[in-house]
mmCIF file of C-alpha atoms and ligand atoms in Angstrom:
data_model
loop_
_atom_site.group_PDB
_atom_site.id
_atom_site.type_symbol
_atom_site.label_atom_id
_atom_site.label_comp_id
_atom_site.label_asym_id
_atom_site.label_seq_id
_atom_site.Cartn_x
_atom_site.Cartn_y
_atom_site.Cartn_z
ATOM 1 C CA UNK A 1 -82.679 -23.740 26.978
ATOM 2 C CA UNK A 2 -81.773 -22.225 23.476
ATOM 3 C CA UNK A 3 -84.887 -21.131 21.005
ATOM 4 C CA UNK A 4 -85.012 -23.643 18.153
ATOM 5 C CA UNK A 5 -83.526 -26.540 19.371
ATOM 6 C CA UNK A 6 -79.742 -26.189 18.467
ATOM 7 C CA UNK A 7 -77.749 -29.363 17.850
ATOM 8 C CA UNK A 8 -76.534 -31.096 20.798
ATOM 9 C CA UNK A 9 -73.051 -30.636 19.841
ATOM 10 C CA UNK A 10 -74.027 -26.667 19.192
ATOM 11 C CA UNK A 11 -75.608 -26.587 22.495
ATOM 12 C CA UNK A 12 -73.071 -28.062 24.497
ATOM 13 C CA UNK A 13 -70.276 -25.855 22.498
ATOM 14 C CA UNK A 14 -68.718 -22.775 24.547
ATOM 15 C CA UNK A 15 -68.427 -19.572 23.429
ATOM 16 C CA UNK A 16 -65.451 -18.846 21.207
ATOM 17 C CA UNK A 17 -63.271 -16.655 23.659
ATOM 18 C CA UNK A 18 -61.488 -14.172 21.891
ATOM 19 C CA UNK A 19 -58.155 -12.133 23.310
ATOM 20 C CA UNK A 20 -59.591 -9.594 25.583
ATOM 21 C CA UNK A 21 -58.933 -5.913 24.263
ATOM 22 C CA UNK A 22 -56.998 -3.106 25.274
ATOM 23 C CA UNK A 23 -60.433 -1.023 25.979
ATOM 24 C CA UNK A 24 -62.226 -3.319 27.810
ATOM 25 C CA UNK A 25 -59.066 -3.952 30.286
ATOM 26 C CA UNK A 26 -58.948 0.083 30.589
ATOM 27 C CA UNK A 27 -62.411 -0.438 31.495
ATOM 28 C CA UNK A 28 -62.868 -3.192 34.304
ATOM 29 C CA UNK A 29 -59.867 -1.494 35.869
ATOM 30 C CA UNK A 30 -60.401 2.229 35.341
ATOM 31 C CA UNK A 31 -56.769 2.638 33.729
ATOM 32 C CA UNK A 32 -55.053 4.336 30.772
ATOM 33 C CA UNK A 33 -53.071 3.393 27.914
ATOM 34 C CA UNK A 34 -53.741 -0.944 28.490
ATOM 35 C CA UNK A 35 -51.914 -2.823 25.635
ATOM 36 C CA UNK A 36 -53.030 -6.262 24.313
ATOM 37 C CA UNK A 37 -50.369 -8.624 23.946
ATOM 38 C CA UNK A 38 -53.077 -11.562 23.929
ATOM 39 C CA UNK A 39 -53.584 -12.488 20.126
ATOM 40 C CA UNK A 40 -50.482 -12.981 18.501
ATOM 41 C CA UNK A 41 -51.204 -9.797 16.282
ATOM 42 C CA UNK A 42 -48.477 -8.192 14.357
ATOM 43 C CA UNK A 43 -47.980 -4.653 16.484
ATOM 44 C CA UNK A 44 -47.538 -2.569 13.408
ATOM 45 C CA UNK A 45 -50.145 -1.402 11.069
ATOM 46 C CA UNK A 46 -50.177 -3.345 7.702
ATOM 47 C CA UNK A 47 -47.672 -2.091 4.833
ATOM 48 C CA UNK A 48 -48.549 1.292 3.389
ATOM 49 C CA UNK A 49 -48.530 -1.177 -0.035
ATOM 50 C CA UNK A 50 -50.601 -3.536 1.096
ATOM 51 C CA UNK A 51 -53.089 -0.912 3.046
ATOM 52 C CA UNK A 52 -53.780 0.752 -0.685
ATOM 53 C CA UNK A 53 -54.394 -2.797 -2.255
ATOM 54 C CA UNK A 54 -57.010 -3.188 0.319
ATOM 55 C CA UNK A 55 -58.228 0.720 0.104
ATOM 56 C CA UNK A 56 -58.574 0.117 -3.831
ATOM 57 C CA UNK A 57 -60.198 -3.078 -3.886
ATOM 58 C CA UNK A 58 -63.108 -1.719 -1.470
ATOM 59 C CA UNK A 59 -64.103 0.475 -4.380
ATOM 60 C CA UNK A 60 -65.501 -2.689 -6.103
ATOM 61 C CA UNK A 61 -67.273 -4.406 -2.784
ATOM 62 C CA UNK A 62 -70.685 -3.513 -4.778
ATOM 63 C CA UNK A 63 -69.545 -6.703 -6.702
ATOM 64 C CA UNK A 64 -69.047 -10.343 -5.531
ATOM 65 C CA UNK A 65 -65.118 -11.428 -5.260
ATOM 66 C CA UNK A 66 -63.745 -14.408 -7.659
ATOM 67 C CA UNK A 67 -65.091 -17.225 -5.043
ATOM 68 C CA UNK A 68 -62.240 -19.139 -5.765
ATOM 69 C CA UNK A 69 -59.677 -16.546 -5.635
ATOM 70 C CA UNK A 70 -58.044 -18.142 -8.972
ATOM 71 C CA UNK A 71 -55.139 -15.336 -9.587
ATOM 72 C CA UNK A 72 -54.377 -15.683 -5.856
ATOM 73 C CA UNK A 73 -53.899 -19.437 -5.905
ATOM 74 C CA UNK A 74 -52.076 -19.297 -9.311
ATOM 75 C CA UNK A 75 -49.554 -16.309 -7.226
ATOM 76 C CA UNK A 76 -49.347 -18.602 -4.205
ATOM 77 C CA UNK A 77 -48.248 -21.614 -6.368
ATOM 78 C CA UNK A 78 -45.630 -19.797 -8.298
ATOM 79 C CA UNK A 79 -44.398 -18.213 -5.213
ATOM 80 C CA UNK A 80 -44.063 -21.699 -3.291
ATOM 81 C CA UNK A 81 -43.377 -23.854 -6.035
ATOM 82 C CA UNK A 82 -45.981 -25.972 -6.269
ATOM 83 C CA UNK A 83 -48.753 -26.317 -8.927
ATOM 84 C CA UNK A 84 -51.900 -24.425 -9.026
ATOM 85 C CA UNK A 85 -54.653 -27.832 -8.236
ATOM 86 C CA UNK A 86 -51.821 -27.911 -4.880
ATOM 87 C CA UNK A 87 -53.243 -24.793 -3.416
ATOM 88 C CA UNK A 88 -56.301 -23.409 -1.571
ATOM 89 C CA UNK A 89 -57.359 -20.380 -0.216
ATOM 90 C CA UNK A 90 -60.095 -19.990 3.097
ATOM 91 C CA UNK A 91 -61.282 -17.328 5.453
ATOM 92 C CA UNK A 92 -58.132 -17.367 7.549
ATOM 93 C CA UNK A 93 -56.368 -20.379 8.631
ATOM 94 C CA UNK A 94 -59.526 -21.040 11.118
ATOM 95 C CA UNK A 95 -61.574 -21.218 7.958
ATOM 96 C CA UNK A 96 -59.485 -24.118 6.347
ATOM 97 C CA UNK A 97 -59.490 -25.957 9.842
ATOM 98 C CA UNK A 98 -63.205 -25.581 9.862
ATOM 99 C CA UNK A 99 -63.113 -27.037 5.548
ATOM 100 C CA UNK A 100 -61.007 -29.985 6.641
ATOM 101 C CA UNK A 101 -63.869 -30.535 9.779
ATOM 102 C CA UNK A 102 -66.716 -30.620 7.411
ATOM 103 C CA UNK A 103 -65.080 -32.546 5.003
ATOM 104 C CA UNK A 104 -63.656 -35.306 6.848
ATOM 105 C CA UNK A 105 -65.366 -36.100 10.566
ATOM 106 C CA UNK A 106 -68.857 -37.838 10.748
ATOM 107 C CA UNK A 107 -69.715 -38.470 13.729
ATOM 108 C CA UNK A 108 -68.016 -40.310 16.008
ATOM 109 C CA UNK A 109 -64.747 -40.449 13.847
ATOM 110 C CA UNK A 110 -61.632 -39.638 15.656
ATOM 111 C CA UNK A 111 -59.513 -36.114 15.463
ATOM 112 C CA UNK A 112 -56.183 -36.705 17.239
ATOM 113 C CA UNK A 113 -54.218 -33.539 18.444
ATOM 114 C CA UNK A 114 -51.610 -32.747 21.181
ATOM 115 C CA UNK A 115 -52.992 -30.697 23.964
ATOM 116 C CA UNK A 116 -52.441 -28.392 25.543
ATOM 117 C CA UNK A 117 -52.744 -26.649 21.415
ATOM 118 C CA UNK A 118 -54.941 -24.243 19.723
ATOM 119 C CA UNK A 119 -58.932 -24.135 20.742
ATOM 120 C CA UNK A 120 -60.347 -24.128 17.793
ATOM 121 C CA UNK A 121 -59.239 -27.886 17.415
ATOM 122 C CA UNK A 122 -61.723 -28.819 20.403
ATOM 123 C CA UNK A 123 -64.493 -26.512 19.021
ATOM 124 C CA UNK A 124 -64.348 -27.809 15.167
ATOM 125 C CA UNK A 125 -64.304 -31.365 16.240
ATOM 126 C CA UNK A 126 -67.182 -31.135 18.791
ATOM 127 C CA UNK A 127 -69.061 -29.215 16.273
ATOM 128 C CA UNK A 128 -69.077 -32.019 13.986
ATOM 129 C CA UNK A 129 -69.509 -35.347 16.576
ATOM 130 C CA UNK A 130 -66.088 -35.974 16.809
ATOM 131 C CA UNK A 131 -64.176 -37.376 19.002
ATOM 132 C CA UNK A 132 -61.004 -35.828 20.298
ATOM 133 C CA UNK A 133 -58.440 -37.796 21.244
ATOM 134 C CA UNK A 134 -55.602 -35.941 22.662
ATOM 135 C CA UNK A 135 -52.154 -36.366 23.374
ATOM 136 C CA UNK A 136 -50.028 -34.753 25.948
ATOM 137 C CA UNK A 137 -47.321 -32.493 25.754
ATOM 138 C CA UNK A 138 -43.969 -33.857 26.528
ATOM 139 C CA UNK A 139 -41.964 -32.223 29.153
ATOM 140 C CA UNK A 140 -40.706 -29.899 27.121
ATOM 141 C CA UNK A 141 -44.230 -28.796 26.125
ATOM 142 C CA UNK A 142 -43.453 -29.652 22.647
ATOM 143 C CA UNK A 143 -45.358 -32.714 20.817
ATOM 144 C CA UNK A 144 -44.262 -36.513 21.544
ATOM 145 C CA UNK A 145 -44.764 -37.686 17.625
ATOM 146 C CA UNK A 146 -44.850 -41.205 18.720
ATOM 147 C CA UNK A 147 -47.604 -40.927 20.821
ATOM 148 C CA UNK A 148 -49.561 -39.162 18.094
ATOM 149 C CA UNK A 149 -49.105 -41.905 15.948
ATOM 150 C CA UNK A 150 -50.222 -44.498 18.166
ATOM 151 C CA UNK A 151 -52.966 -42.430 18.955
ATOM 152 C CA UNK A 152 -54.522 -43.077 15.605
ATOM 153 C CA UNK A 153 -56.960 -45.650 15.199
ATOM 154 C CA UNK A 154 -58.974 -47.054 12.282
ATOM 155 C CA UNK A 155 -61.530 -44.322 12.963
ATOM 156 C CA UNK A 156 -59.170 -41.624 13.149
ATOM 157 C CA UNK A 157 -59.958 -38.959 9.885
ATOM 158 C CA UNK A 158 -57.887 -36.097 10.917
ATOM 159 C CA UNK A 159 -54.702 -35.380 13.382
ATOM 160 C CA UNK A 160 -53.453 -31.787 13.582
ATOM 161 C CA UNK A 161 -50.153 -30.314 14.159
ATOM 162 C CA UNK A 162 -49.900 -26.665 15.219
ATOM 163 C CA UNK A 163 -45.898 -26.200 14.623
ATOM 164 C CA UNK A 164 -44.819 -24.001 16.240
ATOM 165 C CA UNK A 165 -47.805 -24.386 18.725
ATOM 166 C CA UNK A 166 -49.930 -22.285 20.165
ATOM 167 C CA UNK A 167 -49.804 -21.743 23.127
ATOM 168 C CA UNK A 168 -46.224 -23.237 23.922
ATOM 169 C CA UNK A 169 -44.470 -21.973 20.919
ATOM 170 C CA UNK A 170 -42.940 -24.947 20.450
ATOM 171 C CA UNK A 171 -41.956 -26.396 16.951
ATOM 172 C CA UNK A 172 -41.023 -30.220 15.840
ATOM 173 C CA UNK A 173 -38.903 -30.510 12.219
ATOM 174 C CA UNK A 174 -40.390 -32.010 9.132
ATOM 175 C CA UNK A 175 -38.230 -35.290 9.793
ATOM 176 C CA UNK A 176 -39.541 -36.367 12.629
ATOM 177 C CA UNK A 177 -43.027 -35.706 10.875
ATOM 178 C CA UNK A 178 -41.740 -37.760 8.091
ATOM 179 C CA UNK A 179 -40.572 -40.585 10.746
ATOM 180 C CA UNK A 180 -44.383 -40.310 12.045
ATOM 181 C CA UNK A 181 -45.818 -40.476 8.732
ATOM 182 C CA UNK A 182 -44.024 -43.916 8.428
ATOM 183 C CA UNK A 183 -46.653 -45.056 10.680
ATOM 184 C CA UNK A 184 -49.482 -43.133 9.496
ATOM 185 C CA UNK A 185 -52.175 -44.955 7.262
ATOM 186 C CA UNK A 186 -52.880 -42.936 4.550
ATOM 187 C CA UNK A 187 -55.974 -42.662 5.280
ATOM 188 C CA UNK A 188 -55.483 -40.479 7.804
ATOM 189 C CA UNK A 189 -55.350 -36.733 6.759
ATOM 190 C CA UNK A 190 -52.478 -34.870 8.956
ATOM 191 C CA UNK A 191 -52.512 -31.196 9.163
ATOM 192 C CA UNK A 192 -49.730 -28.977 9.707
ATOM 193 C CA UNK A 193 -50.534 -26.034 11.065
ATOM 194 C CA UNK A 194 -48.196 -23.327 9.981
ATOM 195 C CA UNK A 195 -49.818 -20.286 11.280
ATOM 196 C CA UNK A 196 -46.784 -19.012 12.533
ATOM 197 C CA UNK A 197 -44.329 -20.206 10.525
ATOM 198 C CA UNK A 198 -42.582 -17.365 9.108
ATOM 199 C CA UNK A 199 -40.846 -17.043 12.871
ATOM 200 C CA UNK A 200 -39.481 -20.715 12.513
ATOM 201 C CA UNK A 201 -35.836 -21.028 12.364
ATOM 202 C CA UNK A 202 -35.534 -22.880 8.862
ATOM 203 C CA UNK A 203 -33.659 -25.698 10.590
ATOM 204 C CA UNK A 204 -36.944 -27.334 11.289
ATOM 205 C CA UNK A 205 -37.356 -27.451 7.361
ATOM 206 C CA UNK A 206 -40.474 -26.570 5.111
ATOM 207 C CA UNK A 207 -43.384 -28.799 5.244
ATOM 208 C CA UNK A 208 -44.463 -27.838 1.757
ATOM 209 C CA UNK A 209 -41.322 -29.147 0.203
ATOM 210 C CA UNK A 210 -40.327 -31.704 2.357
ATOM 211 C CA UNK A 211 -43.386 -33.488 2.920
ATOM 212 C CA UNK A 212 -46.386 -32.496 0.600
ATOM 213 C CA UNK A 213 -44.432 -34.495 -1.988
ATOM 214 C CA UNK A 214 -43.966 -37.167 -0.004
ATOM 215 C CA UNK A 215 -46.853 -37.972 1.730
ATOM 216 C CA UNK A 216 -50.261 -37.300 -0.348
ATOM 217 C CA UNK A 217 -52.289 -37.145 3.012
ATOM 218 C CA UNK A 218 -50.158 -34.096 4.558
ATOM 219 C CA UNK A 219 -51.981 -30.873 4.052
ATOM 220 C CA UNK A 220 -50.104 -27.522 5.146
ATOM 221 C CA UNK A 221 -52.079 -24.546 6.529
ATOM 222 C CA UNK A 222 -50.729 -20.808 6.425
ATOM 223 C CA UNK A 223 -52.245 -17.313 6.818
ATOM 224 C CA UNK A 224 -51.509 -14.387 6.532
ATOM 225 C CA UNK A 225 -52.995 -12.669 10.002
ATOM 226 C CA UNK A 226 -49.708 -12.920 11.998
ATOM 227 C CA UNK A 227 -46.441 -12.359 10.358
ATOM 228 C CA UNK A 228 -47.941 -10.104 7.414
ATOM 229 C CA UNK A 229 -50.254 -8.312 10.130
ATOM 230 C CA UNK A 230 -53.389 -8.853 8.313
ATOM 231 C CA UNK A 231 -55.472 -10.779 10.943
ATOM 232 C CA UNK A 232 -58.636 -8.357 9.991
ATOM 233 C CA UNK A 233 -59.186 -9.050 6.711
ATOM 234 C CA UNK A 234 -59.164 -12.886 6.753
ATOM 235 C CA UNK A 235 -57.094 -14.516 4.151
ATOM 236 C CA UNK A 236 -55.304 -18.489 4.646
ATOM 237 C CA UNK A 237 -53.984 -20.901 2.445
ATOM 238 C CA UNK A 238 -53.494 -24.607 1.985
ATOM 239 C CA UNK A 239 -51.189 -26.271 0.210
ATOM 240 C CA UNK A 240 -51.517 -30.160 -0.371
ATOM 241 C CA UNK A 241 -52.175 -33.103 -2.738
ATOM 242 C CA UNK A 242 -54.914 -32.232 -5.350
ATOM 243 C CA UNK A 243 -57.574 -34.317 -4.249
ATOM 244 C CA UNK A 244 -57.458 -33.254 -0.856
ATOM 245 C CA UNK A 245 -57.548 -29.795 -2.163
ATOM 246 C CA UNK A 246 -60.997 -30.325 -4.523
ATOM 247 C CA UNK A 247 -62.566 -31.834 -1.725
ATOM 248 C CA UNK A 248 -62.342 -29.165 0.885
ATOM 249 C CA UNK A 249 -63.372 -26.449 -1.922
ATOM 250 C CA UNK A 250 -66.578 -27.989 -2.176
ATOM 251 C CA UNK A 251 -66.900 -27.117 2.114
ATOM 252 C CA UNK A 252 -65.950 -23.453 1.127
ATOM 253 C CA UNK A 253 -68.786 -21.367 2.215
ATOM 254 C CA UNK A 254 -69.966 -18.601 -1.145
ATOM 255 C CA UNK A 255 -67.472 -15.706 -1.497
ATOM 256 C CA UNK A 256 -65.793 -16.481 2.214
ATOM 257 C CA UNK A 257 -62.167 -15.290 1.035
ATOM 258 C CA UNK A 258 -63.659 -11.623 0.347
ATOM 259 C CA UNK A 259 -62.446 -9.359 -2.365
ATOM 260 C CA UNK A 260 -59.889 -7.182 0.266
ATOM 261 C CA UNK A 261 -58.648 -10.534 1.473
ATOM 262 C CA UNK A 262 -57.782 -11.410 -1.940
ATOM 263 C CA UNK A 263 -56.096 -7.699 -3.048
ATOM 264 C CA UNK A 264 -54.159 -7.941 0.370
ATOM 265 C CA UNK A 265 -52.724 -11.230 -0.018
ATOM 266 C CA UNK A 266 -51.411 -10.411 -3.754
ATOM 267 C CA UNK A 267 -49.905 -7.656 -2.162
ATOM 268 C CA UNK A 268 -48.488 -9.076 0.834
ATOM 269 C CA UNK A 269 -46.356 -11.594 -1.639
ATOM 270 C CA UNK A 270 -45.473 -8.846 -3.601
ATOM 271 C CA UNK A 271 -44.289 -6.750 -0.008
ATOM 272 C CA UNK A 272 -42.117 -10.236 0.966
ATOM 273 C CA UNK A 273 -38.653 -7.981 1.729
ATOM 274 C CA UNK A 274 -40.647 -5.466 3.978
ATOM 275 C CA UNK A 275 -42.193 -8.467 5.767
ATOM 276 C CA UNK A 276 -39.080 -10.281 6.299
ATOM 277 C CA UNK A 277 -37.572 -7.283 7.518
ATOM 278 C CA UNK A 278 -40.541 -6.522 10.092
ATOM 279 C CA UNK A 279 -40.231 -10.633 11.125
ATOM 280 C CA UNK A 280 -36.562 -9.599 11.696
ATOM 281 C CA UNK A 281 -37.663 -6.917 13.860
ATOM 282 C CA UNK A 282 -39.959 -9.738 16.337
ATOM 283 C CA UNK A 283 -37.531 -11.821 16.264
ATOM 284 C CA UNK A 284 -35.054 -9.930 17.442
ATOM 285 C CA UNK A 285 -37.442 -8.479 20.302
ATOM 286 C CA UNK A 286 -38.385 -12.283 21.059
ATOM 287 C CA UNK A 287 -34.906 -13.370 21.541
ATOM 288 C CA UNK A 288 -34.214 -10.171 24.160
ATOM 289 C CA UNK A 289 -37.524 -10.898 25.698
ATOM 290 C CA UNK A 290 -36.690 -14.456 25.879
ATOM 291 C CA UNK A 291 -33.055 -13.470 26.993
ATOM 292 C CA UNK A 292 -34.458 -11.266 29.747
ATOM 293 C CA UNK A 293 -36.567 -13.849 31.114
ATOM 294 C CA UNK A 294 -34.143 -16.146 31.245
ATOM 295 C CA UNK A 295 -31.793 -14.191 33.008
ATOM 296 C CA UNK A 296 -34.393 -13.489 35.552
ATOM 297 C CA UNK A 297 -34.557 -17.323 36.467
ATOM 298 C CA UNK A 298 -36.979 -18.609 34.285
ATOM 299 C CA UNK A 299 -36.982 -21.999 32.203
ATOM 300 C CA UNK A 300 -39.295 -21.168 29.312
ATOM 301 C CA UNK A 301 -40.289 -23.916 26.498
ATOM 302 C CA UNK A 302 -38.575 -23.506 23.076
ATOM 303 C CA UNK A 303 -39.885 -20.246 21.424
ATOM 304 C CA UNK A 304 -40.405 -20.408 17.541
ATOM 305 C CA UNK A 305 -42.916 -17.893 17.384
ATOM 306 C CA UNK A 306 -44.357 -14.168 18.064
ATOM 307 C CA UNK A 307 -45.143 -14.758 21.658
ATOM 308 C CA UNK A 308 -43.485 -16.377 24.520
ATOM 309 C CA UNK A 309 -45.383 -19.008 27.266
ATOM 310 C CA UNK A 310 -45.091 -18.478 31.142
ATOM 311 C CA UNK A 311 -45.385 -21.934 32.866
ATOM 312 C CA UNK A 312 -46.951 -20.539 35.779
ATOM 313 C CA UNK A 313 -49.044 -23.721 37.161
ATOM 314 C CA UNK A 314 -51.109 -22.692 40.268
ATOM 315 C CA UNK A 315 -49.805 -19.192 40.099
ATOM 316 C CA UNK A 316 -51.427 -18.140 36.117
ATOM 317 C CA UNK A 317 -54.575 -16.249 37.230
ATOM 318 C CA UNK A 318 -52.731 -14.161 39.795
ATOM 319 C CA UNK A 319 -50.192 -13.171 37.580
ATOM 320 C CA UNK A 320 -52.498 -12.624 34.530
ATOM 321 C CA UNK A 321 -54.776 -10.432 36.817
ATOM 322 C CA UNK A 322 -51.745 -8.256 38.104
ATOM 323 C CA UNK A 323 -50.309 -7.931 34.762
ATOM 324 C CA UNK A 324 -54.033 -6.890 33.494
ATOM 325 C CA UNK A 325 -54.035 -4.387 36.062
ATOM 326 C CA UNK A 326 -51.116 -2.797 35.117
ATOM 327 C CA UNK A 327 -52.264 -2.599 31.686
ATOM 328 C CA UNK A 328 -50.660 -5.651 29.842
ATOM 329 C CA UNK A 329 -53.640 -7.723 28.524
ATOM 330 C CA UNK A 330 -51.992 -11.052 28.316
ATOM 331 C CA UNK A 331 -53.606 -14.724 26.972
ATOM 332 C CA UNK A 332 -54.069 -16.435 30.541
ATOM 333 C CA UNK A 333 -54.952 -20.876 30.567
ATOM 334 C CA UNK A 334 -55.698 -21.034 34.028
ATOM 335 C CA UNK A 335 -53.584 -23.816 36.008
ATOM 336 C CA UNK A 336 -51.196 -23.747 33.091
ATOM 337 C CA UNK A 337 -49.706 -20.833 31.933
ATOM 338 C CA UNK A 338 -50.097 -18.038 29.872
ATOM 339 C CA UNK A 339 -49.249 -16.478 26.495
ATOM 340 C CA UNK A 340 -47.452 -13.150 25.480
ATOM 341 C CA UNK A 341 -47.131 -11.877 22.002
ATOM 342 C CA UNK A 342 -44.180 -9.866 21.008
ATOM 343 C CA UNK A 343 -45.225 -6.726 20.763
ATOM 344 C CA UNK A 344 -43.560 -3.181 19.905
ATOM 345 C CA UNK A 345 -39.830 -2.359 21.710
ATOM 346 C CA UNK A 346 -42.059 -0.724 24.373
ATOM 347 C CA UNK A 347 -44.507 -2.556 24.873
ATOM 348 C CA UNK A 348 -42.343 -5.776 25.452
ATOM 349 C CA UNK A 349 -40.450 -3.499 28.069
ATOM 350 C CA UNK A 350 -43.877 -2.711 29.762
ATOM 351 C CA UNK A 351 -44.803 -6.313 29.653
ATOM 352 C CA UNK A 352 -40.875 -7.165 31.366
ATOM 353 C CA UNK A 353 -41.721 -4.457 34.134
ATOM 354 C CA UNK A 354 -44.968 -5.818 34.392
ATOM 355 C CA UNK A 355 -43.758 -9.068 35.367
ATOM 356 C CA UNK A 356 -41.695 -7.977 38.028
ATOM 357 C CA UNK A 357 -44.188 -5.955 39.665
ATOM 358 C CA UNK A 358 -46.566 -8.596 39.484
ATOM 359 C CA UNK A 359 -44.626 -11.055 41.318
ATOM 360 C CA UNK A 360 -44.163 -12.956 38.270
ATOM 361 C CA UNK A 361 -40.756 -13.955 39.224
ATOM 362 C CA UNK A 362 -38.828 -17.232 37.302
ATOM 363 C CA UNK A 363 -40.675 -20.947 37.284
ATOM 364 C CA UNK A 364 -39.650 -23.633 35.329
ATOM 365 C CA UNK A 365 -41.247 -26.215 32.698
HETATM 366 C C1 LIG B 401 -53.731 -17.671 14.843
HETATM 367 C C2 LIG B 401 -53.768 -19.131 14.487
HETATM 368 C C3 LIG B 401 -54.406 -19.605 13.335
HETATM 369 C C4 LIG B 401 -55.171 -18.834 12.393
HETATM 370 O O1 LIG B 401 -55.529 -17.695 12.254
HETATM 371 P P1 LIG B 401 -56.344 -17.086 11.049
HETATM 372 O O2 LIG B 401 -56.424 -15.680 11.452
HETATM 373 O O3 LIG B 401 -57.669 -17.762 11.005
HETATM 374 O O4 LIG B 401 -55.578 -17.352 9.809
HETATM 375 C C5 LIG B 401 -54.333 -20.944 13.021
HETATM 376 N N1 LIG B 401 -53.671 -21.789 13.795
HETATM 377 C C6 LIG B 401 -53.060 -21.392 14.893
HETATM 378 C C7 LIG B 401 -52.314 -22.392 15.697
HETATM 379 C C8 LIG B 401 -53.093 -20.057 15.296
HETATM 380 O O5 LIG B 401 -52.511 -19.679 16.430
#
């Protein structure tokens, strides 16, 4: 029983589970020096530019930030090449998702997503009286499109498309989203969820050119918490057709994108070498990771992100335990698998050594 009588759909909601942290591992096991690889964080600290941007703009927290973030959208535009009415800004990606809930499901409509994908899809469309319809993973653990579009019916509102997903790291290219958009009323807003798309090889293209133009019901969702390593301070971005974009401001909640979030993300754009060079640096350490793994005997799903997914079936909350244990606080889905973010040089090693001791020893898709 809950004071106040919650919503149903509140009530039967669980918790939001966050990554576990590197304290409360050292904690439960009485260890020393635990590192989180669970969250898909960028390892480093944010860009000394970047850092002062933020440090400066707390000076003026006395005062209530631009609500709609106008010089960020206008820098976001010119930087993407779309036009200004094209963009939106939200707190975080999760912030957006949560927009395009309020704005499109009533109850009972439809929100169609691949599964196994991120949780917040679940959470957002119980929270309104949704229904989710999922779709599952192809053997590959990447998306079957065509399943996705016959998935939606006439009371579908929203599908989303994490790409690369979470937690498979698996990515589809924009044309087989254009093929699926073919079939796709227009009606039917379909989000692409670009969270980590700065670790995409460009041969799966750019949704924001290839497909925003296209198709007016494609909206594209970025942030800036993984690749520019500013998952504290809260700042995503949308980019889509204008209408779609002036209906999910009016869901923004007052002052959300917060006046740090918006000094961070003009200087992230301006940092865009030193960011490219630290994405180098992951995605060099994902390949040797991946590499590594491989050579050990493992068949691991496509990675186009900053982490890499363990099919470990039956064996996931063993292996996540022994791992924990030995200090690597890894993202476990029991009976499926479980997700490790690319982390520093030596803390990927730890994480390889890790594995070994805990028995973790190659399994296949
Ligand atoms: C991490 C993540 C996000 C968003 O994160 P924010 O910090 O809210 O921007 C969105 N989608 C997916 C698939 C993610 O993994």
């Amino acid at each position: 029983m809950s004071i106040g009588r919650p919503r149903s759909a509140v009530d039967a909601l669980p918790a939001y589970r966050p990554g576990k942290g590197a304290a409360q591992a050292e904690e439960e096991h009485g260890i020393q020096d635990a590192i989180k690889l669970a969250s898909n964080e960028n390892p480093l600290p944010p860009i000394a530019s970047i850092q002062a941007a933020v440090n400066a703009a707390a000076s003026g927290v006395n005062r209530y930030a631009d609500h709609r973030a106008t010089e960020v959208r206008a820098r976001i535009a010119n930087w993407l090449e779309v036009r200004e009415d094209q963009v939106t800004a939200g707190c975080g990606s999760v912030g957006l998702l949560q927009q395009l809930a309020l704005t499109y499901v009533d109850p009972g409509d439809e929100v169609v997503y691949p599964w196994r994908s991120f949780e917040v899809y679940p959470i957002y469309t119980q929270l309104m009286g949704g229904v989710a319809v999922t779709v599952p993973l192809n053997a590959s653990l990447g998306f079957d499109l065509d399943a996705v579009a016959a998935a939606v019916t006439d009371k579908t509102k929203l599908v989303l498309l994490a790409t690369p997903n979470n937690p498979t790291g698996t990515a589809v290219t924009t044309d087989a989203l254009a093929d699926m958009m073919a079939n796709i009323s227009e009606d039917v807003i379909v989000v692409v969820d670009e969270a980590y798309r700065e670790f995409l090889d460009p041969s799966f293209g750019d949704p924001v050119q290839d497909l925003v133009p296209r198709f007016p019901n494609v909206i594209v969702t970025r942030t800036m918490s993984k690749a520019h390593g500013l998952a504290g301070v809260r700042f995503g971005y949308a980019i889509g057709h204008p209408d779609v974009i002036t209906s999910i401001d009016k869901t923004l909640a007052p002052f959300a994108v917060n006046a740090m979030a918006q000094a961070a993300a003009l200087a992230a754009i301006d940092a865009e070498d030193e960011i490219k060079a630290r994405v180098a640096d992951i995605l060099s350490e994902r390949n040797r990771v991946v590499q590594e793994l491989t050579a050990a005997g493992w068949d691991l799903p496509d990675a186009q992100a900053n982490f890499v997914y363990l099919p470990l079936g039956d064996r996931t909350d063993d292996i996540y335990l022994g791992l924990e244990k030995l200090g690597v606080v890894t993202r476990p889905f029991s009976g499926e698998g479980i997700r490790v973010t690319i982390g520093t040089p030596t803390q990927n090693d730890r994480f390889l050594t890790a594995l070994q001791s805990a028995g973790g020893s190659g399994a296949s898709v």
